[in-house]
C-alpha atoms as a printed R data frame, in Angstrom:
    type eleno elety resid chain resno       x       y       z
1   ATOM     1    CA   UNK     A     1  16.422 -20.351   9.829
2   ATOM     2    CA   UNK     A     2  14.406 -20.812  13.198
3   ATOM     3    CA   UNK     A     3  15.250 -24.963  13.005
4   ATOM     4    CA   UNK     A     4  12.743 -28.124  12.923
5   ATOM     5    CA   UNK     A     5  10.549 -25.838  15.676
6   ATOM     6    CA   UNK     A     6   9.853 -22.360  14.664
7   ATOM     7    CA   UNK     A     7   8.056 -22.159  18.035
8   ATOM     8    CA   UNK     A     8  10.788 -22.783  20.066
9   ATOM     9    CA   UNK     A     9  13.051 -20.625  18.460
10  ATOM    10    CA   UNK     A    10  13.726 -17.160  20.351
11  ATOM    11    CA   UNK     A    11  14.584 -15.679  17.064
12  ATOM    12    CA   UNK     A    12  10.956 -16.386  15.783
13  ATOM    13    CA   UNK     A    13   8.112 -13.421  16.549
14  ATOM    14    CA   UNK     A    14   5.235 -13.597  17.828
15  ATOM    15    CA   UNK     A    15   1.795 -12.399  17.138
16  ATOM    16    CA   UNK     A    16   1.705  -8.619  17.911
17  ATOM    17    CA   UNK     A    17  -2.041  -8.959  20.062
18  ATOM    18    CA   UNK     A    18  -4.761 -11.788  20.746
19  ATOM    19    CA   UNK     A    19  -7.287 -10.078  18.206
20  ATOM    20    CA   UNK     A    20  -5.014 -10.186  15.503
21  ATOM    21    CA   UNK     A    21  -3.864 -14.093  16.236
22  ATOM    22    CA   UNK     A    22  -7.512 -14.640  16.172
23  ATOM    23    CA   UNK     A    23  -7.974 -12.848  12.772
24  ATOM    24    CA   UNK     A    24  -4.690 -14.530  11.190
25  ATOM    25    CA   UNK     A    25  -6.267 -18.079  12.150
26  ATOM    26    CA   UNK     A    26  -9.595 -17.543  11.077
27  ATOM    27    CA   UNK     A    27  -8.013 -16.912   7.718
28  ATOM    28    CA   UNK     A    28  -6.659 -20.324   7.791
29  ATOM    29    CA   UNK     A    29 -10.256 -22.333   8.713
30  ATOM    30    CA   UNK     A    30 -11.083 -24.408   5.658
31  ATOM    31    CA   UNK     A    31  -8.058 -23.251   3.832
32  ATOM    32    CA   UNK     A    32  -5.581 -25.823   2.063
33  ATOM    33    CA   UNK     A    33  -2.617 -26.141   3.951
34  ATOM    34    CA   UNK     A    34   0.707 -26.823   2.593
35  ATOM    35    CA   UNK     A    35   2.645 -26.994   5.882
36  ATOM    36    CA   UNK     A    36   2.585 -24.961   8.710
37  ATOM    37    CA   UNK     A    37  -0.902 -23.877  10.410
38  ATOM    38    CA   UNK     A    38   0.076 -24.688  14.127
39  ATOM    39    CA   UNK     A    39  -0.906 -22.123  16.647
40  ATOM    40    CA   UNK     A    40  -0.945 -21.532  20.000
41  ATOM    41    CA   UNK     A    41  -2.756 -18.641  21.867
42  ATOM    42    CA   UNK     A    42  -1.242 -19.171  25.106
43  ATOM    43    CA   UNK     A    43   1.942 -17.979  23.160
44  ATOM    44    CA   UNK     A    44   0.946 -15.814  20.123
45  ATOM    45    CA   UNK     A    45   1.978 -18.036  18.191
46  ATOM    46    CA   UNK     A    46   1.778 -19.053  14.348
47  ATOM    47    CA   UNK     A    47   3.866 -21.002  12.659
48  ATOM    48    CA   UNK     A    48   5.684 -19.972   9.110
49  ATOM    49    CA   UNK     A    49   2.463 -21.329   7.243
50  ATOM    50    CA   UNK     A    50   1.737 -22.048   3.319
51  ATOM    51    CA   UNK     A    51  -2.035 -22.132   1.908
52  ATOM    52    CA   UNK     A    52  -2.302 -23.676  -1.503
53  ATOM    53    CA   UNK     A    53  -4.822 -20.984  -2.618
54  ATOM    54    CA   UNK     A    54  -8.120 -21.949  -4.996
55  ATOM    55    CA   UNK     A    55  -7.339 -20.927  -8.891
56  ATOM    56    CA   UNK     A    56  -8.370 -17.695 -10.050
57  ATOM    57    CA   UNK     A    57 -11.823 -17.473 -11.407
58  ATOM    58    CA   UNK     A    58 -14.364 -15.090 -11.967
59  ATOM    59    CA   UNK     A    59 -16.769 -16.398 -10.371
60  ATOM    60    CA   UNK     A    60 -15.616 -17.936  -6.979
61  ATOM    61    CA   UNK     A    61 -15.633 -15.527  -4.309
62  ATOM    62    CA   UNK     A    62 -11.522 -15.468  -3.253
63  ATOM    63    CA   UNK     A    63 -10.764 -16.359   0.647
64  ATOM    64    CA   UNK     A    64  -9.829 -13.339   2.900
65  ATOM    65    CA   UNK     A    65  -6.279 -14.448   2.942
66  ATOM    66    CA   UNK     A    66  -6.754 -13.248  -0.800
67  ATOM    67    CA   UNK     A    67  -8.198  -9.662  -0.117
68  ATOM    68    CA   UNK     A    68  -7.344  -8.629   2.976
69  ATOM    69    CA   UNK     A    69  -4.073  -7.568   4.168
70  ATOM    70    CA   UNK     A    70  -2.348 -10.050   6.402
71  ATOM    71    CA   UNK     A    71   0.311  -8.999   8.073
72  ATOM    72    CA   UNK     A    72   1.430 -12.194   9.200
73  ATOM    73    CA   UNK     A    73   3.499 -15.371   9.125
74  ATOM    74    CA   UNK     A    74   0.795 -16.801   6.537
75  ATOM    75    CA   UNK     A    75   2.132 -16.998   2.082
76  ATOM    76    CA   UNK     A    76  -1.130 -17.917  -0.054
77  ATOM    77    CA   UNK     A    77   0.525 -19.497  -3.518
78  ATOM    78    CA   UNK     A    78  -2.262 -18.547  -6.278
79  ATOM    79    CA   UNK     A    79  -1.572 -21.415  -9.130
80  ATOM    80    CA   UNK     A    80  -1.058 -19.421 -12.580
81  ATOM    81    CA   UNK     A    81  -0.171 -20.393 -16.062
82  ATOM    82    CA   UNK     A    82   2.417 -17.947 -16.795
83  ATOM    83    CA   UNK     A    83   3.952 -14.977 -15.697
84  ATOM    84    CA   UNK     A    84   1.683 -13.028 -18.179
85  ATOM    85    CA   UNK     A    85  -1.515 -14.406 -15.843
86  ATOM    86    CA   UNK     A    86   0.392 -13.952 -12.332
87  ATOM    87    CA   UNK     A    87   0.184  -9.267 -13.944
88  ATOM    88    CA   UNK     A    88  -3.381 -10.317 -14.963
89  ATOM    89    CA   UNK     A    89  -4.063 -11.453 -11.514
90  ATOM    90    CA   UNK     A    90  -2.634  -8.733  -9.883
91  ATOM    91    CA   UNK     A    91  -4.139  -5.431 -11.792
92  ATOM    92    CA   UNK     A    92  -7.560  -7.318 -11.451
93  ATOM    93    CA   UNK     A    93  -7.529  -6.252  -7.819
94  ATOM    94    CA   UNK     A    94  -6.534  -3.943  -5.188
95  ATOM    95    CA   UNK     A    95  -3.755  -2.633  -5.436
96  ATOM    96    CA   UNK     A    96  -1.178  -3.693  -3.038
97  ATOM    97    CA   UNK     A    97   1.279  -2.522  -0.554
98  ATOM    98    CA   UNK     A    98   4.145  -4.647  -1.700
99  ATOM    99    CA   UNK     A    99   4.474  -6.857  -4.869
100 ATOM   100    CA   UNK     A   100   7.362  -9.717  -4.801
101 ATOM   101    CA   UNK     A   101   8.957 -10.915  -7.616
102 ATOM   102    CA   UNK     A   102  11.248 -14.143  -7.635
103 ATOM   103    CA   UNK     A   103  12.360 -14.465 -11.632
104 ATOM   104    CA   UNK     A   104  15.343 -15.365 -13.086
105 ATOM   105    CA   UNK     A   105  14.045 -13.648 -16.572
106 ATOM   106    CA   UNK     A   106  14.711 -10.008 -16.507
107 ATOM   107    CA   UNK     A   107  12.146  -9.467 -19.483
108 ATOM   108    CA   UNK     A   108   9.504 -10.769 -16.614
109 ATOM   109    CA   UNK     A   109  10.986  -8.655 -13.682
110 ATOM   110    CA   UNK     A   110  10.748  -5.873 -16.295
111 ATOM   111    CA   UNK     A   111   6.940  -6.571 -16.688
112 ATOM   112    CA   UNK     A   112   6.241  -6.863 -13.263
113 ATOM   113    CA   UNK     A   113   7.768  -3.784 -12.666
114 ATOM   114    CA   UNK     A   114   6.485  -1.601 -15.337
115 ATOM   115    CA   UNK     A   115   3.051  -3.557 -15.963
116 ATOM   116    CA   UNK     A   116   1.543  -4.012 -12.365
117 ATOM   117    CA   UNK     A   117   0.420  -0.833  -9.560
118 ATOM   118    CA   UNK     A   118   1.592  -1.089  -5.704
119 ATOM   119    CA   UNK     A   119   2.952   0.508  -2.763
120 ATOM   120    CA   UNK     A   120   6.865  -0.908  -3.822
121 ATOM   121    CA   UNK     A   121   8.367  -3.848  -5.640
122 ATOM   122    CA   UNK     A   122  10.624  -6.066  -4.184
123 ATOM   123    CA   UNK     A   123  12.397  -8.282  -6.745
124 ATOM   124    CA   UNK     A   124  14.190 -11.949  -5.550
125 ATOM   125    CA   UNK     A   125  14.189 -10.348  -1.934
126 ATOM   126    CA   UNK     A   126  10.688  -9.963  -0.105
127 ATOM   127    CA   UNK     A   127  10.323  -6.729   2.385
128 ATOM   128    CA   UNK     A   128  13.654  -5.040   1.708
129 ATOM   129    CA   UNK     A   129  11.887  -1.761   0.306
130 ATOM   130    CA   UNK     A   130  10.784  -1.571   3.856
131 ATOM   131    CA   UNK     A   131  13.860  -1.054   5.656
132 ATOM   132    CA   UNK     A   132  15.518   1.376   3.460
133 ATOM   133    CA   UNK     A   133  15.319   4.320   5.071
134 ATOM   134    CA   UNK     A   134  15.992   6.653   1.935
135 ATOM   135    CA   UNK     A   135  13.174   5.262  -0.081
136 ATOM   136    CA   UNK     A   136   9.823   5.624   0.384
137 ATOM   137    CA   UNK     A   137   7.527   3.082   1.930
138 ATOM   138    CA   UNK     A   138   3.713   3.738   1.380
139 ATOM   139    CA   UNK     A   139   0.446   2.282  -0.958
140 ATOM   140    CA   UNK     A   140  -1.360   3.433  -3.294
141 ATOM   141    CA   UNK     A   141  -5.065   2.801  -4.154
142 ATOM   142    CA   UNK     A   142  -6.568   0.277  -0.928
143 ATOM   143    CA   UNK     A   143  -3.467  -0.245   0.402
144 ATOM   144    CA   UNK     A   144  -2.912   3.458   1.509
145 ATOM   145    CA   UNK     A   145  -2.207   7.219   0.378
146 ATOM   146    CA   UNK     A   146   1.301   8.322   0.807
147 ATOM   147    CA   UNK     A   147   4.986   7.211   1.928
148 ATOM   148    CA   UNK     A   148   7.103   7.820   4.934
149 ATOM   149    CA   UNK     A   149  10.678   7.312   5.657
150 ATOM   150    CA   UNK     A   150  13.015  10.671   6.366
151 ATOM   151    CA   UNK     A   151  11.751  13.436   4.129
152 ATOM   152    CA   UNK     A   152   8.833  11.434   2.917
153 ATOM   153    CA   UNK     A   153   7.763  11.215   6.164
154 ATOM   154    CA   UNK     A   154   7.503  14.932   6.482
155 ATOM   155    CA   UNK     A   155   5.377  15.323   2.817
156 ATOM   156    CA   UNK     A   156   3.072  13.136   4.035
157 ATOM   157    CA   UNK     A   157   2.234  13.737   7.405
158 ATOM   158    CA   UNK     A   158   2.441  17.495   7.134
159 ATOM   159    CA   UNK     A   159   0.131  19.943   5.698
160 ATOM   160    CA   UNK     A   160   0.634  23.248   3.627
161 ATOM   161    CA   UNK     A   161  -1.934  25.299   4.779
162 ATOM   162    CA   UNK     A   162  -2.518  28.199   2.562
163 ATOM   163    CA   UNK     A   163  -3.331  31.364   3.735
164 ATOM   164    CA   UNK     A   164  -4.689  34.337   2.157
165 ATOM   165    CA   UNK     A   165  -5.334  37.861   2.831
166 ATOM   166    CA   UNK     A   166  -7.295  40.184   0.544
167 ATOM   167    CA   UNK     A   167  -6.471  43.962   1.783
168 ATOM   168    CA   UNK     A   168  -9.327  46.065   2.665
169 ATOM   169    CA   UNK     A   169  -7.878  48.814  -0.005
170 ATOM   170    CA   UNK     A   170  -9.807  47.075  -2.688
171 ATOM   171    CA   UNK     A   171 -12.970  47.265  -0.779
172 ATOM   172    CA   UNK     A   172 -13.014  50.959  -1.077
173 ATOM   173    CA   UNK     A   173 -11.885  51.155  -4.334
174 ATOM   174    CA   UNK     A   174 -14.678  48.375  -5.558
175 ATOM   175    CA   UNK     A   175 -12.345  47.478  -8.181
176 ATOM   176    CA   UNK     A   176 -13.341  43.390  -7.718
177 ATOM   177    CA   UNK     A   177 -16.772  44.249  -7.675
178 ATOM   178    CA   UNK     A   178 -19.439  45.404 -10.356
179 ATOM   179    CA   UNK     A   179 -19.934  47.049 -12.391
180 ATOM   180    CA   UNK     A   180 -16.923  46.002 -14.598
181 ATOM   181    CA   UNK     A   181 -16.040  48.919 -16.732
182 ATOM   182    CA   UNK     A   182 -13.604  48.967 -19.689
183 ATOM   183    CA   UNK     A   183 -10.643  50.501 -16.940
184 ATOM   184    CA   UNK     A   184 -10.966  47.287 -14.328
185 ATOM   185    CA   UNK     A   185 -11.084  44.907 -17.418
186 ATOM   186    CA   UNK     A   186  -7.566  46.367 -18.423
187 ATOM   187    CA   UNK     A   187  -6.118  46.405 -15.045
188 ATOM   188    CA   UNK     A   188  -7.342  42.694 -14.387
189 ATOM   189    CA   UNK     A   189  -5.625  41.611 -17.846
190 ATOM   190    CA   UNK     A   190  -2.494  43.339 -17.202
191 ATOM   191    CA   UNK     A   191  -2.566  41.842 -13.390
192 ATOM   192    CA   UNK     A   192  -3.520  38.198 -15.127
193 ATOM   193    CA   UNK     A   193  -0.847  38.336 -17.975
């Protein structure tokens, strides 16, 4: 899509700041790289980049590019046996923002769907969820509280603010106060029920 040179390609972005170019490559030292990698600060630049991550264990620490958000041009393939240890591998951990599933079987976009947590599930199209503006884009768990998009948007970035106001009337008449005689109890089940 962006030809032999993704960095000459005026269709390809860039890096949104320095910091964050800096971040997205530091994710890459030591890493296992299946193509890509190239990077040029002058530019912003980071080329469309696959990291042959370690296998899951349970005792290796994971690299970053494993628990931290990216939000870049970088795609970490995690070997698994089966699509039964790709879920495992997913509900083990944070929850995250957007899970991608590329399947053929619809018994294993089924599981994916119904068996794993995140913000939105994109099946046999990555970031599509995204751009629809009638559904809702948000996390859940580490990867966020909430959606947005049109009325979502609204729900979660307004509050309700309850208000209430007791009148002074009851004040005088002590009714919410001690003691409780026989009379308030009936009043307060009859206000109750």
């Amino acid at each position: 899509m962006f030809g032999a040179d993704p960095a000459r390609s005026p269709d390809y972005g860039r890096i949104v700041n320095d910091r964050h170019l800096a971040r997205l490559t530091a994710h890459l030292d030591g890493a296992s790289i299946a193509f890509g990698g190239q990077h040029s600060a002058a530019d912003r630049y980071l080329a469309p980049t696959v990291v042959h991550a370690p296998s899951p264990t349970r005792t290796a620490p994971e690299p970053t590019y494993l628990t931290e958000e990216l939000f870049g041009p970088v795609l970490p393939i995690v070997p698994v046996s089966s699509a039964d240890a790709a879920i495992e591998y997913v509900v083990s951990r944070d929850k995250p923002l957007a899970l991608y599933d590329f399947s053929a079987s619809a018994a294993v976009r089924h599981a994916f769907v119904t068996r794993t947590s995140s913000g939105g599930v994109g099946l046999d199209v990555p970031m599509l969820q995204a751009g629809v503006r009638d559904l809702p884009f948000g996390g859940v768990g580490a990867s966020g509280m909430g959606a947005y998009h049109g009325q979502y948007s609204i729900d979660t970035f307004s509050h309700r603010k309850p208000v209430v106001r007791k009148p002074h009337v009851l004040d005088t008449l002590r009714f919410a106060q001690p003691p409780f005689t026989e009379a308030k109890q009936r009043v307060a089940r009859r206000a109750s029920g």
